[in-house]
Coordinates of C-alpha atoms and ligand atoms in Angstrom, one line a residue:
X12 CA 140.2 108.7 -105.7
X13 CA 142.7 111.3 -104.5
X14 CA 142.3 114.9 -105.0
X15 CA 144.7 117.7 -105.7
X16 CA 144.2 121.4 -105.0
X17 CA 146.8 124.2 -105.3
X18 CA 146.7 128.1 -105.3
X19 CA 149.3 130.7 -105.8
X20 CA 147.4 133.8 -104.7
X21 CA 147.3 137.2 -102.9
X22 CA 145.9 136.4 -99.7
X23 CA 146.2 133.4 -96.9
X24 CA 145.4 130.3 -98.9
X25 CA 144.9 127.5 -96.3
X26 CA 141.0 127.8 -95.8
X27 CA 140.4 128.3 -99.6
X28 CA 142.5 125.0 -100.3
X29 CA 140.2 123.3 -97.6
X30 CA 137.1 124.7 -99.4
X31 CA 138.2 123.4 -102.6
X32 CA 139.1 120.0 -101.3
X33 CA 135.5 119.8 -100.0
X34 CA 134.5 119.9 -103.6
X35 CA 136.5 116.9 -104.1
X36 CA 135.0 114.8 -101.4
X37 CA 132.7 113.0 -103.9
X38 CA 135.8 111.1 -105.0
X39 CA 136.2 109.3 -101.5
X40 CA 139.4 109.8 -99.3
X41 CA 140.7 108.5 -96.0
X42 CA 142.9 111.4 -94.9
X43 CA 143.7 115.0 -96.0
X44 CA 146.5 117.8 -95.7
X45 CA 147.7 121.2 -96.6
X46 CA 151.0 122.6 -97.1
X47 CA 151.7 126.5 -97.6
X48 CA 154.8 128.7 -98.1
X49 CA 154.9 131.1 -95.3
X50 CA 157.7 133.7 -95.6
X51 CA 159.4 131.3 -97.8
X52 CA 159.3 128.2 -95.5
X53 CA 157.3 125.2 -96.0
X54 CA 154.6 124.6 -93.4
X55 CA 152.1 121.6 -93.3
X56 CA 148.8 120.4 -91.5
X57 CA 147.7 116.8 -92.1
X58 CA 145.0 114.5 -90.4
X59 CA 143.5 111.2 -90.7
X60 CA 140.0 110.8 -91.7
X61 CA 137.6 113.5 -92.8
X62 CA 138.0 117.2 -93.8
X63 CA 136.7 118.2 -90.6
X64 CA 139.6 116.8 -88.8
X65 CA 142.0 118.8 -90.9
X66 CA 140.1 122.0 -90.2
X67 CA 140.3 121.3 -86.5
X68 CA 144.1 121.0 -86.9
X69 CA 144.3 123.9 -89.1
X70 CA 142.6 126.2 -86.4
X71 CA 145.5 124.9 -84.1
X72 CA 148.4 125.5 -86.3
X73 CA 147.0 128.3 -88.4
X74 CA 149.1 128.1 -91.7
X75 CA 149.8 131.4 -93.1
X76 CA 151.1 132.1 -96.5
X77 CA 149.7 132.9 -100.0
X78 CA 150.9 129.8 -101.9
X79 CA 149.8 126.4 -101.0
X80 CA 148.8 122.8 -101.9
X81 CA 146.2 120.4 -100.7
X82 CA 145.2 116.8 -101.0
X83 CA 142.6 114.4 -100.2
X84 CA 144.1 110.8 -100.1
X85 CA 142.5 107.2 -100.7
X86 CA 145.3 105.2 -99.3
X87 CA 147.6 103.2 -101.9
X88 CA 150.9 102.7 -100.5
X89 CA 150.6 102.6 -96.8
X90 CA 147.7 102.9 -94.3
X91 CA 145.4 105.8 -94.0
X92 CA 147.3 107.5 -91.1
X93 CA 148.4 111.2 -90.7
X94 CA 152.0 110.0 -91.3
X95 CA 151.0 108.7 -94.8
X96 CA 148.7 111.7 -95.5
X97 CA 149.9 114.3 -98.2
X98 CA 151.7 116.6 -98.6
X99 CA 155.0 114.9 -98.2
X100 CA 158.1 117.0 -97.7
X101 CA 161.5 117.6 -97.0
X102 CA 162.7 121.1 -95.8
X103 CA 162.9 122.1 -99.3
X104 CA 160.1 120.4 -101.2
X105 CA 156.6 119.7 -100.7
X106 CA 154.5 117.4 -102.9
X107 CA 150.8 116.2 -103.4
X108 CA 150.3 113.3 -105.8
X109 CA 147.4 111.2 -107.3
X110 CA 148.2 107.8 -108.9
X111 CA 151.0 105.2 -108.5
X112 CA 154.8 105.6 -109.0
X113 CA 155.7 102.2 -110.1
X114 CA 159.5 102.5 -109.9
X115 CA 159.4 103.9 -106.4
X116 CA 161.2 101.3 -104.7
X117 CA 164.4 101.4 -106.9
X118 CA 164.4 105.2 -106.4
X119 CA 163.9 104.8 -102.9
X120 CA 166.8 102.4 -102.5
X121 CA 169.0 104.9 -104.3
X122 CA 167.7 107.8 -102.2
X123 CA 168.4 105.9 -98.7
X124 CA 171.9 105.3 -100.1
X125 CA 172.3 108.9 -100.8
X126 CA 171.1 109.7 -97.0
X127 CA 167.5 110.6 -97.4
X128 CA 165.5 109.8 -94.4
X129 CA 161.9 108.7 -95.1
X130 CA 158.9 109.3 -92.8
X131 CA 156.2 107.7 -94.6
X132 CA 155.5 104.3 -96.4
X133 CA 154.2 106.0 -99.5
X134 CA 155.6 106.0 -103.1
X135 CA 154.9 109.8 -103.0
X136 CA 157.7 110.8 -100.6
X137 CA 160.5 109.8 -103.0
X138 CA 159.4 112.8 -105.2
X139 CA 160.2 115.4 -102.4
X140 CA 163.5 113.5 -101.7
X141 CA 164.5 113.3 -105.3
X142 CA 163.8 116.9 -106.1
X143 CA 165.7 117.9 -103.0
X144 CA 168.7 115.7 -104.1
X145 CA 168.9 117.5 -107.4
X146 CA 168.6 120.9 -105.7
X147 CA 171.4 120.1 -103.3
X148 CA 173.4 118.9 -106.2
X149 CA 173.0 122.5 -107.9
X150 CA 170.1 122.3 -110.0
X151 CA 167.5 125.2 -110.2
X152 CA 164.1 124.3 -108.6
X153 CA 162.5 123.9 -112.1
X154 CA 165.3 121.9 -113.6
X155 CA 165.4 119.6 -110.4
X156 CA 161.7 119.0 -110.9
X157 CA 162.1 118.3 -114.6
X158 CA 164.7 115.8 -114.0
X159 CA 162.7 114.2 -111.4
X160 CA 159.7 114.0 -113.7
X161 CA 161.7 112.0 -116.2
X162 CA 162.6 109.4 -113.9
X163 CA 159.1 108.5 -112.6
X164 CA 157.3 105.6 -114.2
X165 CA 153.7 105.3 -113.7
X166 CA 150.4 107.1 -114.0
X167 CA 150.1 110.2 -111.8
X168 CA 149.3 114.0 -111.1
X169 CA 151.6 115.9 -109.2
X170 CA 151.8 119.5 -107.7
X171 CA 155.1 120.8 -106.0
X172 CA 156.3 123.5 -103.9
X173 CA 159.7 124.6 -103.3
X174 CA 161.1 126.5 -100.3
X175 CA 161.6 130.2 -100.9
X176 CA 159.8 130.1 -104.0
X177 CA 156.5 131.8 -103.3
X178 CA 155.6 132.4 -106.9
X179 CA 156.0 129.1 -108.2
X180 CA 154.5 125.8 -108.5
X181 CA 155.2 123.0 -110.5
X182 CA 152.5 120.6 -111.8
X183 CA 152.5 117.6 -113.9
X184 CA 150.0 115.2 -115.5
X185 CA 150.7 111.4 -116.5
X186 CA 147.4 109.3 -116.7
X187 CA 145.5 111.5 -113.8
X188 CA 143.7 114.4 -114.9
X189 CA 144.8 117.8 -113.9
X190 CA 143.4 121.4 -114.7
X191 CA 145.0 124.8 -114.4
X192 CA 142.8 127.7 -113.3
X193 CA 143.4 131.4 -114.2
X194 CA 142.4 134.3 -111.9
X195 CA 143.2 137.7 -111.4
X196 CA 146.8 137.9 -110.3
X197 CA 146.2 134.2 -109.1
X198 CA 146.7 130.8 -110.4
X199 CA 145.1 127.6 -109.3
X200 CA 145.5 123.9 -110.0
X201 CA 143.0 121.1 -109.2
X202 CA 142.2 117.4 -110.0
X203 CA 139.1 118.7 -111.9
X204 CA 137.3 121.8 -112.6
X205 CA 134.8 121.3 -109.9
X206 CA 137.5 121.9 -107.2
X207 CA 138.4 125.3 -108.9
X208 CA 134.9 126.4 -109.3
X209 CA 134.8 128.7 -106.2
X210 CA 137.7 130.5 -107.6
X211 CA 137.7 130.5 -111.5
X212 CA 135.7 129.2 -114.5
X213 CA 138.7 129.8 -116.9
X214 CA 140.4 126.5 -117.3
X215 CA 143.1 124.7 -119.0
X216 CA 143.3 120.9 -119.0
X217 CA 146.6 119.4 -119.1
X218 CA 147.2 116.5 -121.4
X219 CA 149.1 113.5 -120.8
X220 CA 152.8 114.0 -120.4
X221 CA 152.3 117.7 -119.8
X222 CA 154.1 119.5 -117.2
X223 CA 153.8 123.1 -115.9
X224 CA 155.3 125.9 -114.4
X225 CA 152.7 128.0 -112.5
X226 CA 153.2 131.6 -111.2
X227 CA 150.6 134.2 -110.1
X228 CA 150.5 135.5 -113.8
X229 CA 149.6 132.1 -115.4
X230 CA 151.1 128.9 -116.6
X231 CA 154.0 127.8 -119.0
X232 CA 153.0 124.3 -120.2
X233 CA 155.5 121.8 -121.6
X234 CA 154.9 118.5 -123.2
X235 CA 156.7 115.3 -122.8
X236 CA 159.5 116.4 -125.0
X237 CA 159.8 119.7 -123.1
X238 CA 158.5 121.8 -125.8
X239 CA 156.4 124.8 -124.7
X240 CA 152.8 124.0 -125.9
X241 CA 149.8 126.0 -126.0
X242 CA 146.5 124.2 -124.4
X243 CA 143.1 125.6 -125.0
X244 CA 141.8 127.8 -122.3
X245 CA 138.1 127.2 -121.9
X246 CA 135.3 128.4 -119.8
X247 CA 133.7 125.8 -117.7
X248 CA 130.2 125.4 -116.2
X249 CA 131.4 123.3 -113.2
X250 CA 130.2 125.9 -110.7
X251 CA 126.5 124.4 -110.9
X252 CA 127.3 120.9 -111.5
X253 CA 129.0 118.2 -109.4
X254 CA 130.1 116.4 -112.6
X255 CA 131.3 117.9 -115.9
X256 CA 132.7 117.0 -119.1
X257 CA 136.1 118.4 -118.3
X258 CA 137.6 119.4 -121.9
X259 CA 135.8 116.5 -123.6
X260 CA 132.9 116.7 -125.9
X261 CA 130.9 113.8 -124.2
X262 CA 130.9 112.2 -120.9
X263 CA 131.8 109.0 -122.4
X264 CA 135.0 110.4 -123.8
X265 CA 135.7 111.8 -120.3
X266 CA 135.0 108.4 -118.7
X267 CA 137.1 106.7 -121.2
X268 CA 139.9 109.1 -120.3
X269 CA 139.5 108.5 -116.5
X270 CA 140.3 104.9 -116.7
X271 CA 144.1 105.1 -115.7
X272 CA 143.1 107.1 -112.7
X273 CA 140.0 105.1 -111.6
X274 CA 141.7 101.8 -112.2
X275 CA 144.6 102.7 -110.2
X276 CA 142.3 103.7 -107.3
X277 CA 140.3 100.6 -107.5
X278 CA 143.4 98.5 -107.4
X279 CA 144.6 100.5 -104.4
X280 CA 141.8 99.3 -102.5
X281 CA 142.2 95.5 -103.2
X282 CA 146.0 95.5 -103.4
X283 CA 148.9 96.6 -101.0
X284 CA 150.9 98.1 -104.0
X285 CA 154.1 98.5 -102.2
X286 CA 154.0 94.8 -101.0
X287 CA 152.7 93.6 -104.2
X288 CA 150.1 91.7 -102.2
X289 CA 146.2 91.2 -102.8
X290 CA 144.2 92.5 -99.8
X291 CA 140.5 91.3 -99.9
X292 CA 137.8 92.2 -97.3
X293 CA 136.5 89.4 -95.4
X294 CA 134.3 87.2 -97.6
X295 CA 131.2 85.2 -96.2
X296 CA 132.6 81.7 -97.2
X297 CA 135.3 79.2 -96.2
X298 CA 137.6 80.0 -99.1
X299 CA 139.9 76.9 -98.6
X300 CA 136.9 74.8 -99.2
X301 CA 135.3 76.8 -102.1
X302 CA 135.3 75.1 -105.3
X303 CA 132.6 76.7 -107.4
X304 CA 131.1 80.1 -108.1
X305 CA 127.9 81.3 -109.7
X306 CA 128.1 84.7 -111.5
X307 CA 125.2 86.7 -112.7
X308 CA 125.1 90.1 -114.4
X309 CA 123.7 92.0 -117.4
X310 CA 125.3 93.6 -120.6
X311 CA 128.8 95.1 -119.9
X312 CA 129.0 93.8 -116.5
X313 CA 128.2 90.3 -117.8
X314 CA 131.1 90.5 -120.0
X315 CA 133.3 91.6 -117.2
X316 CA 132.0 88.2 -115.5
X317 CA 132.7 86.3 -118.6
X318 CA 136.4 87.5 -118.4
X319 CA 136.6 86.7 -114.8
X320 CA 135.5 83.2 -115.4
X321 CA 138.8 82.5 -117.1
X322 CA 140.6 84.1 -114.3
X323 CA 139.0 82.3 -111.7
X324 CA 139.6 79.1 -113.4
X325 CA 143.2 79.8 -114.0
X326 CA 144.3 81.5 -110.9
X327 CA 141.8 80.1 -108.2
X328 CA 140.9 76.7 -109.6
X329 CA 137.2 77.6 -109.3
X330 CA 134.6 76.1 -111.5
X331 CA 132.5 78.9 -112.7
X332 CA 128.8 78.9 -113.5
X333 CA 128.0 82.4 -115.2
X334 CA 124.7 83.5 -116.9
X335 CA 123.0 86.7 -118.0
X336 CA 120.8 87.7 -114.7
X337 CA 117.7 87.8 -116.8
X338 CA 118.2 84.0 -117.8
X339 CA 119.6 82.8 -114.6
X340 CA 116.8 84.0 -112.4
X341 CA 114.2 81.8 -114.4
X342 CA 116.5 78.6 -114.6
X343 CA 116.2 76.0 -112.1
X344 CA 119.9 76.1 -111.2
X345 CA 120.7 73.8 -108.5
X346 CA 122.3 75.8 -105.8
X347 CA 124.3 74.3 -103.0
X348 CA 123.4 75.9 -99.7
X349 CA 126.3 77.9 -98.4
X350 CA 127.7 78.2 -101.9
X351 CA 129.1 81.6 -103.3
X352 CA 127.2 83.8 -105.8
X353 CA 128.8 86.8 -107.4
X354 CA 126.9 89.7 -108.8
X355 CA 128.6 92.4 -110.8
X356 CA 126.6 95.9 -111.5
X357 CA 127.7 99.4 -112.0
X358 CA 124.5 100.9 -110.6
X359 CA 123.6 98.2 -108.1
X360 CA 120.2 98.5 -109.1
X361 CA 119.6 96.5 -112.3
X362 CA 116.4 94.4 -111.8
X363 CA 117.4 91.3 -113.3
X364 CA 120.7 91.1 -111.2
X365 CA 118.9 92.1 -108.1
X366 CA 116.3 89.5 -108.8
X367 CA 119.0 86.9 -109.2
X368 CA 120.6 88.0 -106.1
X369 CA 117.4 87.6 -104.2
X370 CA 116.9 84.3 -105.6
X371 CA 120.4 83.2 -104.7
X372 CA 119.8 84.5 -101.1
X373 CA 116.6 82.6 -100.8
X374 CA 118.3 79.4 -102.0
X375 CA 120.9 79.8 -99.1
X376 CA 123.7 81.0 -101.2
X377 CA 126.4 83.4 -99.7
X378 CA 126.2 86.6 -101.8
X379 CA 129.1 89.2 -102.7
X380 CA 128.4 92.1 -105.3
X381 CA 130.9 94.0 -107.2
X382 CA 129.1 97.4 -107.4
X383 CA 130.1 101.0 -108.2
X384 CA 127.3 102.7 -106.0
X385 CA 127.8 101.6 -102.4
X386 CA 124.5 102.9 -101.2
X387 CA 122.6 100.7 -104.0
X388 CA 120.1 98.0 -103.3
X389 CA 122.3 95.3 -104.5
X390 CA 125.2 96.7 -101.9
X391 CA 122.7 96.6 -99.1
X392 CA 121.4 93.2 -99.6
X393 CA 124.7 91.3 -100.4
X394 CA 126.4 89.6 -97.5
X395 CA 129.7 91.5 -98.9
X396 CA 130.6 94.1 -101.2
X397 CA 133.6 94.8 -103.4
X398 CA 133.3 98.4 -104.4
X399 CA 134.6 99.5 -107.7
X400 CA 135.9 103.1 -107.4
X401 CA 135.1 104.4 -111.0
X402 CA 133.1 107.5 -109.6
X403 CA 130.0 108.5 -111.2
X404 CA 129.4 107.1 -114.6
X405 CA 127.3 109.4 -116.7
X406 CA 127.4 108.1 -120.1
X407 CA 124.9 105.5 -120.7
X408 CA 127.4 103.2 -122.4
X409 CA 129.7 101.7 -119.5
X410 CA 133.4 102.3 -120.1
X411 CA 135.3 103.0 -116.9
X412 CA 132.9 100.9 -114.5
X413 CA 133.8 98.0 -116.8
X414 CA 137.6 98.2 -116.3
X415 CA 137.2 98.7 -112.7
X416 CA 135.0 95.9 -112.5
X417 CA 137.8 93.9 -114.3
X418 CA 140.5 95.1 -111.9
X419 CA 138.4 94.2 -109.0
X420 CA 137.7 90.7 -110.3
X421 CA 141.2 90.1 -111.1
X422 CA 142.2 91.0 -107.5
X423 CA 139.7 88.5 -106.3
X424 CA 140.6 85.7 -108.5
X425 CA 144.3 86.2 -107.5
X426 CA 143.3 86.9 -103.7
X427 CA 141.3 83.4 -103.7
X428 CA 144.3 81.7 -105.5
X429 CA 146.5 82.9 -102.7
X430 CA 144.1 81.7 -100.0
X431 CA 143.7 78.3 -101.7
X432 CA 147.4 77.8 -101.9
X433 CA 147.4 77.9 -105.6
X434 CA 149.5 81.0 -106.0
X435 CA 152.9 81.3 -104.3
X436 CA 154.5 84.7 -103.1
X437 CA 156.5 85.3 -106.4
X438 CA 153.6 84.5 -108.7
X439 CA 151.4 86.8 -106.6
X440 CA 154.0 89.7 -106.8
X441 CA 154.3 89.2 -110.5
X442 CA 150.5 89.2 -111.1
X443 CA 150.0 92.3 -108.8
X444 CA 152.7 94.2 -110.5
X445 CA 151.2 93.3 -113.7
X446 CA 148.2 95.0 -112.4
X447 CA 150.0 97.9 -111.1
X448 CA 151.4 98.7 -114.7
X449 CA 147.9 98.9 -116.1
X450 CA 147.3 102.6 -115.6
X451 CA 150.5 103.5 -117.3
X452 CA 149.7 101.2 -120.2
X453 CA 146.1 102.6 -120.4
X454 CA 147.5 106.1 -120.5
X455 CA 149.7 104.9 -123.4
X456 CA 146.8 103.7 -125.4
X457 CA 144.9 106.8 -124.8
X458 CA 147.6 108.8 -126.3
X459 CA 147.2 106.5 -129.5
X460 CA 143.8 107.9 -129.9
X461 CA 144.6 109.6 -133.3
X462 CA 145.6 106.3 -134.9
X463 CA 141.9 105.0 -134.6
X464 CA 140.4 107.8 -136.7
X465 CA 140.8 106.1 -140.1
X466 CA 139.4 102.6 -138.8
X467 CA 136.2 104.6 -137.6
X468 CA 135.6 105.9 -141.1
X469 CA 135.7 102.3 -142.2
X470 CA 133.3 101.2 -139.5
X471 CA 130.8 104.2 -140.2
X472 CA 130.3 102.8 -143.7
X473 CA 129.5 99.5 -142.7
X474 CA 126.0 98.0 -142.4
X475 CA 127.3 95.0 -140.1
X476 CA 130.6 94.6 -138.3
X477 CA 132.0 91.6 -136.8
X478 CA 134.3 91.3 -133.7
X479 CA 136.4 88.2 -133.0
X480 CA 138.5 87.1 -130.2
X481 CA 139.7 84.0 -128.2
X482 CA 140.4 83.4 -124.6
X483 CA 139.6 86.5 -122.6
X484 CA 139.8 88.5 -125.8
X485 CA 136.4 86.9 -126.7
X486 CA 134.4 88.8 -124.1
X487 CA 136.4 92.1 -125.3
X488 CA 134.9 91.1 -128.8
X489 CA 131.4 90.9 -127.3
X490 CA 131.9 94.3 -125.6
X491 CA 133.4 95.9 -128.6
X492 CA 130.4 94.8 -130.7
X493 CA 128.0 95.9 -127.8
X494 CA 129.5 99.5 -127.5
X495 CA 129.6 100.0 -131.3
X496 CA 125.9 99.0 -131.8
X497 CA 124.5 100.9 -128.7
X498 CA 126.0 104.1 -129.4
X499 CA 126.7 104.0 -133.2
X500 CA 123.5 102.0 -134.2
X501 CA 125.5 100.0 -136.6
X502 CA 124.7 96.4 -136.1
X503 CA 127.6 94.3 -134.8
X504 CA 128.3 91.1 -133.3
X505 CA 130.9 89.5 -131.3
X506 CA 132.0 86.0 -131.9
X507 CA 134.7 83.5 -130.4
X508 CA 137.2 83.3 -133.3
X509 CA 136.9 79.4 -133.2
X510 CA 133.2 79.7 -133.8
X511 CA 133.7 81.6 -137.2
X512 CA 133.5 78.5 -139.4
X513 CA 130.1 77.3 -137.6
X514 CA 128.0 79.8 -139.1
X515 CA 129.1 83.7 -138.9
X516 CA 131.8 82.9 -141.9
X517 CA 128.6 83.1 -144.1
X518 CA 128.2 86.7 -143.5
X519 CA 131.7 87.7 -144.7
X520 CA 132.2 89.5 -147.8
X521 CA 134.3 92.8 -148.7
X522 CA 131.5 94.9 -147.2
X523 CA 131.9 93.5 -143.7
X524 CA 134.7 95.0 -141.5
X525 CA 135.9 92.3 -139.1
X526 CA 137.6 93.9 -135.9
X527 CA 140.0 91.1 -134.6
X528 CA 141.2 91.4 -131.0
X529 CA 144.2 89.3 -130.8
X530 CA 146.9 89.8 -128.3
X531 CA 150.3 88.2 -129.1
X532 CA 149.6 85.3 -126.8
X533 CA 149.7 81.5 -127.2
X534 CA 146.3 82.0 -128.9
X535 CA 147.6 84.3 -131.4
X536 CA 148.4 81.7 -134.1
X537 CA 145.0 80.2 -134.0
X538 CA 143.3 83.4 -134.3
X539 CA 145.7 84.1 -137.3
X540 CA 144.3 81.2 -139.1
X541 CA 140.8 82.5 -138.7
X542 CA 141.9 86.0 -140.0
X543 CA 143.3 84.1 -143.1
X544 CA 139.7 82.5 -143.5
X545 CA 138.2 86.0 -143.2
X546 CA 140.6 87.4 -146.0
X547 CA 140.1 84.6 -148.2
X548 CA 136.5 85.8 -148.5
X549 CA 137.3 89.3 -148.9
X550 CA 136.7 90.5 -145.4
X551 CA 138.3 93.9 -144.4
X552 CA 140.3 93.0 -141.4
X553 CA 141.1 95.5 -138.6
X554 CA 143.7 94.1 -136.2
X555 CA 144.0 95.0 -132.6
X556 CA 147.0 93.4 -131.3
X557 CA 150.1 94.3 -129.1
X558 CA 153.0 92.5 -130.9
X559 CA 154.6 92.8 -134.5
X560 CA 153.7 89.3 -135.3
X561 CA 154.5 87.9 -138.8
X562 CA 151.4 88.3 -141.0
X563 CA 152.6 85.9 -143.7
X564 CA 151.2 87.7 -146.4
X565 CA 147.9 88.3 -144.8
X566 CA 146.2 91.6 -146.1
X567 CA 144.9 94.1 -143.4
X568 CA 142.7 96.9 -143.8
X569 CA 144.2 98.3 -140.7
X570 CA 146.4 97.5 -137.6
X571 CA 146.8 99.0 -134.1
X572 CA 149.7 97.7 -132.0
X573 CA 149.2 98.3 -128.3
X574 CA 152.0 98.3 -125.9
X575 CA 152.8 94.7 -124.7
X576 CA 151.6 93.7 -121.5
X577 CA 151.3 90.5 -119.2
X578 CA 148.5 88.1 -120.6
X579 CA 146.7 88.7 -117.1
X580 CA 145.9 92.2 -118.1
X581 CA 145.4 92.0 -121.8
X582 CA 141.3 92.5 -121.2
X583 CA 141.9 95.6 -119.2
X584 CA 144.1 97.0 -122.1
X585 CA 142.2 95.7 -125.0
X586 CA 138.9 97.3 -123.6
X587 CA 140.1 100.7 -124.6
X588 CA 140.7 100.4 -128.3
X589 CA 137.2 98.9 -128.6
X590 CA 135.7 101.8 -126.5
X591 CA 137.6 104.3 -128.4
X592 CA 136.7 102.7 -131.9
X593 CA 132.8 102.7 -130.9
X594 CA 133.1 106.3 -129.5
X595 CA 134.7 107.9 -132.6
X596 CA 132.5 105.9 -135.0
X597 CA 129.3 107.3 -133.1
X598 CA 130.8 110.9 -133.1
X599 CA 131.5 110.5 -136.8
X600 CA 128.0 109.6 -137.4
X601 CA 126.5 112.2 -135.2
X602 CA 124.4 110.2 -132.9
X603 CA 123.6 110.9 -129.3
X604 CA 126.6 109.4 -127.8
X605 CA 125.9 110.0 -124.0
X606 CA 122.2 109.0 -124.3
X607 CA 121.7 106.7 -127.1
X608 CA 118.2 106.1 -128.1
X609 CA 115.9 103.6 -126.4
X610 CA 118.7 103.1 -123.5
X611 CA 118.5 103.9 -119.8
X612 CA 121.6 104.3 -117.7
X613 CA 120.1 101.9 -115.1
X614 CA 117.6 99.4 -116.0
X615 CA 115.3 99.1 -113.0
X616 CA 112.5 97.2 -114.8
X617 CA 112.5 93.7 -116.2
Ligands
F6R722 C1 126.4 98.8 -121.9 C2 125.8 98.9 -120.6 C3 124.9 98.1 -120.1 C4 125.0 97.8 -118.6 C5 124.0 96.9 -118.1 C6 124.2 96.5 -116.7 O1 127.4 99.7 -122.3 O2 126.1 100.0 -120.0 O3 124.9 97.0 -120.9 O4 126.5 97.2 -118.2 O5 122.7 97.5 -118.1 O6 124.0 97.7 -115.8 P1 124.6 97.6 -114.2 O7 126.1 97.2 -114.3 O8 124.3 98.9 -113.8 O9 123.9 96.4 -113.7

């Protein structure tokens, strides 16, 4: 994950910025850079690789100046070279950026026509050029930045310096976190409170859509509609911890809100976003000859695998054998030597998944693991790993690791489809662009959080809750039920909507809320019939959908309409409302959300 730091101070800032960037190293990065305003002029030092390379560069060029921005970059658009490292700048504007600017190509085409000369392959550089253009056209620095921000589409965080403006920094947050820190005659900005801990523990977290004008005296924060807003100033304890809750009550809430950012980082490591291409690491099998895949995992990771099964079948033409690892390891599954087995695990230490991996290895299978912890046993023992970049997940209930597993598996399915000749260039572009839009849509869903409150009240009064879905919405129904039961202790079950008539319908009466996960796809009509069956028996239907479909007189207890998205990414988007429902229901019921009873984060025993 990229990291951002900025300081408007009273003494030279370059070294302090590097010190703060060091605290963001845990996020992972492959290049770094600093820019300062020295006597009103923008300067810059950047280096490939680790911060020590940047420090070596800084000892040569010695950047002065009391105002500066710094960045650790995890490559998205363009290779991890010095040229692509942030800050990006013109003679008038320097910028550091986390996230993805989706419409960068059209903005770039316009800017090139205007005469801008680009020196990197990044999406970020368009921001520096666009603000420069507006300043050249007569706008004030703040207006130029405001106009630029309105043109950007995507999920991002930014810090911007303007030539000649030593007491000014413009920052913005849309989907990627950003915190402002207050000192004595100094103001700071960072990707999280951990970066700012050496300077201050007085912090304001920006909300999505916020942008702010920083000076040495503090910050003026505006929302999406340009209204001045007051965001709470709080004391953080990040000084002593490597992970903190930010402005959230629980780690789980923080992790739910991190999803636009971590999904975008994970996507960046398996896709060339500028080219809209999948880029997979070498896999230990001959992909052209591959026709089957075996998947094992536990809990939420197993549900990620269930969703991936639909993708592997649809996009890569692969038959998939998937099982819960604790069952798989004791079955006598005939495994063809040289076949491919896939394991999915946040921790990389889950005993049953590890045992399944060892069993497959012993049977001559090639093994690939999707893991979040690259030092884990599964990562070490697999032939290849696909690392999810969710960062540390502290809440026991998995959230951001799940969506990062999904985006990784989607890339794998598309990448295999391309290699097998089943997906042509246009289709690949369409699918990758759908994945690129996910962080923006996730951020939109997170801004709808207030709409979920009434539903949580309904759920909190229930003894049993059913979740229904079809297609890839079925595993989301399973995941929704698991999330609810593990943190709120309300009994919940997920079912394939078509299974309703084969048993679970007997449970339905007016006391049973039924959460129906039904994107407006070609399966919607079928699920609608199931909802009518539920309604006829007095069940309270809570519909999660993404279109305003005709309800034909169907009575709903509640309905949430998410932004419409490409069918490929439905599970990535619909994962969020089921997490939010479980989270707020649990908070409402007063349970221990981050450490629910009887559960462990990593199940290292059978
Ligand atoms: C549920 C949850 C668990 C884990 C499962 C596997 O919210 O977190 O079901 O998904 O224990 O853990 P990992 O992914 O570490 O193998």
